[in-house]
XYZ file of C-alpha atoms in Angstrom:
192
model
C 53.453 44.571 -61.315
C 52.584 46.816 -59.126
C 51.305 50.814 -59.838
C 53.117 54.215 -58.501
C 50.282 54.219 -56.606
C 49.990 51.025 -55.176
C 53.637 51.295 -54.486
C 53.118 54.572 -52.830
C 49.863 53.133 -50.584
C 51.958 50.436 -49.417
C 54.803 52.903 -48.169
C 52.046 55.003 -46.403
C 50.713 51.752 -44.799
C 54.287 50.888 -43.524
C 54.971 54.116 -42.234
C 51.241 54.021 -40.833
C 52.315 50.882 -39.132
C 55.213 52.238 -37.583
C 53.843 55.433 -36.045
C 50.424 53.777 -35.026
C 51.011 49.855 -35.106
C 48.684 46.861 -37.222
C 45.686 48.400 -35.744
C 45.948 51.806 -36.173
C 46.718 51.137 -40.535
C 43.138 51.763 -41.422
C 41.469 53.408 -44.890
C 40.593 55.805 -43.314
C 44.323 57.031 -41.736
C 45.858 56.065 -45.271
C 43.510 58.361 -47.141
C 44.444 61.138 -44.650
C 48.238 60.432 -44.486
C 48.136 60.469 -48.493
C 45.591 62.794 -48.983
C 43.171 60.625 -51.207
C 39.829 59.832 -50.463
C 39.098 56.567 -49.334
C 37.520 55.398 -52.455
C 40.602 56.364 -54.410
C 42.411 54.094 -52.159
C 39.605 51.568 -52.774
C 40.425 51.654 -56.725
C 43.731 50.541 -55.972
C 42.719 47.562 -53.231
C 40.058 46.348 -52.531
C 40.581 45.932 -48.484
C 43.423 46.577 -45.705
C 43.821 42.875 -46.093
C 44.637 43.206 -49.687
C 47.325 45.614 -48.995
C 48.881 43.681 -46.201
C 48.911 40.804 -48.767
C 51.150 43.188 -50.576
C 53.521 44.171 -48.227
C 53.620 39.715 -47.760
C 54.074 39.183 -51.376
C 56.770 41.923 -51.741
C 58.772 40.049 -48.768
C 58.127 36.954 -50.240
C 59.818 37.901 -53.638
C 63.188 39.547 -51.352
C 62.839 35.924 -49.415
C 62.189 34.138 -52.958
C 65.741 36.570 -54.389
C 67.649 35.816 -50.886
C 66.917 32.092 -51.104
C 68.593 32.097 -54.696
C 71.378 33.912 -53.760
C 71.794 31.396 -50.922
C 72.076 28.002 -53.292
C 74.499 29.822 -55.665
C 76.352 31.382 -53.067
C 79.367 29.243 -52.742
C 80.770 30.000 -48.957
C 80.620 27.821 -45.548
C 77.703 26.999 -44.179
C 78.355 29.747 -41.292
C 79.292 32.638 -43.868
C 75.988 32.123 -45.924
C 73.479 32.184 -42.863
C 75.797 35.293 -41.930
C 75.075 36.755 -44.893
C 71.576 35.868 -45.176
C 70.782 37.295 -41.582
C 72.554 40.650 -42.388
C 70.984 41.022 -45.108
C 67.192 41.115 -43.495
C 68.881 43.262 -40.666
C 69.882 45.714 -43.546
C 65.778 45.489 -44.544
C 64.542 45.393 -40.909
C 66.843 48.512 -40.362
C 65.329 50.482 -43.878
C 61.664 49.220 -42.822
C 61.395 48.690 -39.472
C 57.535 48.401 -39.894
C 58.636 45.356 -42.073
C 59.390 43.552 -38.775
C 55.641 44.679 -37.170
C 53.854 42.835 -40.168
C 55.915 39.695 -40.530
C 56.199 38.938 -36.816
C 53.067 40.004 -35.491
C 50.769 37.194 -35.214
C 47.434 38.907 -34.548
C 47.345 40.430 -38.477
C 47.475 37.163 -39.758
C 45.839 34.876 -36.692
C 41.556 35.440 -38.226
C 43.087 36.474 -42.000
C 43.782 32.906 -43.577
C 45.228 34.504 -46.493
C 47.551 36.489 -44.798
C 48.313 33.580 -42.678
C 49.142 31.172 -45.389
C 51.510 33.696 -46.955
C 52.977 34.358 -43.537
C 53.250 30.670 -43.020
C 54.849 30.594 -47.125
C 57.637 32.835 -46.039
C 58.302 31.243 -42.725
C 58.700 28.300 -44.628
C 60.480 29.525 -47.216
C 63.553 30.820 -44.892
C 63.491 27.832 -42.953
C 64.081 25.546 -46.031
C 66.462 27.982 -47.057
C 68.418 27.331 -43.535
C 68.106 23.998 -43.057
C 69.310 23.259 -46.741
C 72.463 25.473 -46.024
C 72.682 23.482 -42.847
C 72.479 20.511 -44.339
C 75.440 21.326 -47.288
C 77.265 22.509 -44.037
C 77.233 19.079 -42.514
C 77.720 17.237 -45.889
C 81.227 19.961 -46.445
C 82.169 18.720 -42.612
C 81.595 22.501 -41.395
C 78.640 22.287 -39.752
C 78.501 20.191 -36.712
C 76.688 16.759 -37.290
C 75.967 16.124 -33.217
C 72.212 17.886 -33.655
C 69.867 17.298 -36.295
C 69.338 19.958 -38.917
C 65.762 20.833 -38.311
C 67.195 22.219 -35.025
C 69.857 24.021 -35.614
C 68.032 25.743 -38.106
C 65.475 26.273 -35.413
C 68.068 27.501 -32.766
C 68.792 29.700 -35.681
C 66.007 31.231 -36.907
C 64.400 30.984 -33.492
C 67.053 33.824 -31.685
C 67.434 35.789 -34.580
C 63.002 36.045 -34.752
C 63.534 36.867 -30.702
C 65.873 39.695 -30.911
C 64.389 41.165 -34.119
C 61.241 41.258 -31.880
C 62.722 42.475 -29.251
C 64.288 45.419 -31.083
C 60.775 46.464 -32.211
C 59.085 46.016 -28.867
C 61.771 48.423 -27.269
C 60.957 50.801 -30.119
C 64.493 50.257 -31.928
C 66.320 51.413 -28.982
C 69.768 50.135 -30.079
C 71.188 49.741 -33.220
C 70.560 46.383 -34.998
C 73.063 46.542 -37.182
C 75.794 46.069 -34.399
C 73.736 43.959 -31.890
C 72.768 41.758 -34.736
C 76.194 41.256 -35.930
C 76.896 40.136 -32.456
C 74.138 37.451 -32.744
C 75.474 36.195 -36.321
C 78.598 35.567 -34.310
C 77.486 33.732 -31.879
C 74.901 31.868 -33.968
C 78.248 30.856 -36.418
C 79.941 29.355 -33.351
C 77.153 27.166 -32.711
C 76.764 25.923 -36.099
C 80.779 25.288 -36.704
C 82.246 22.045 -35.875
């Protein structure tokens, strides 16, 4: 369980991320931005990498919460991942720094903890897919002509490229609607 004020570091680290990227989240601009001293922030974490870790584990639970929802979720396979990809667009939309720490590589690339939780949640959503997938095919909704591994990869792979491409153009359309477009298209190619 987390503090008020670890809860409120980690939103001044995600806003810190936004206006100034991975790099530019340091102590030192957290402590200003809050307007603590960098040893209060210290009593709270131990290291930048320990707050990332947060901002991980606190996806990880909404990908842990998602994931349930998914298996008792009763709905074609096409309606679930619809669901399930709307929903993170509703998060990546509320936090778009969200999207800067889960699909930027360099944070977690020399950081083996943050790359093993990265690596925890990746897996995590593409279990989650593939298993819908795979209830799809069994319910005769899903098509059965490519494995599961790859649709959920064809999947997960364009929805990770447009996200990405939404924060590299600095959120300059609206992901709601663009993404819903996406969810349609990604539906077709699932459906039998």
């Amino acid at each position: 369980m987390q503090t008020e004020r670890q809860i409120e570091i980690i939103e001044a680290a995600l806003e810190l991320i936004t206006e100034k990227g991975i790099q530019g989240m340091t102590i030192k601009n957290l402590s200003k931005k809050i307007g603590i001293t960098e040893p209060a922030i210290y009593r709270h974490f131990v290291s930048k990498t320990e707050i990332l870790l947060s901002i991980l584990n606190n996806f990880k639970e909404m990908a842990e919460i998602l994931s349930g929802m998914m298996e008792s979720y009763e709905a074609p396979a096409s309606e679930k991942i619809s669901f399930m990809f709307s929903k993170m667009l509703e998060l990546f939309s509320e936090k778009p720094s969200m999207v800067s720490v889960i699909f930027s590589e360099e944070i977690f690339k020399n950081e083996e903890v943050l790359k093993v939780r990265i690596v925890e949640i990746l897996n995590l959503h593409a279990q989650t897919v593939e298993s819908i997938i795979s209830k799809g095919q069994q319910e005769k909704n899903v098509r059965e002509d490519i494995e599961i591994k790859s649709l959920a990869l064809i999947a997960m792979g364009s929805f990770r490229l447009f996200v990405k491409r939404w924060d590299l153009n600095n959120h300059n359309f609206d992901l709601s609607t663009e993404g819903k477009k996406l969810i349609t298209v990604t539906s077709k190619v699932l459906k039998k």
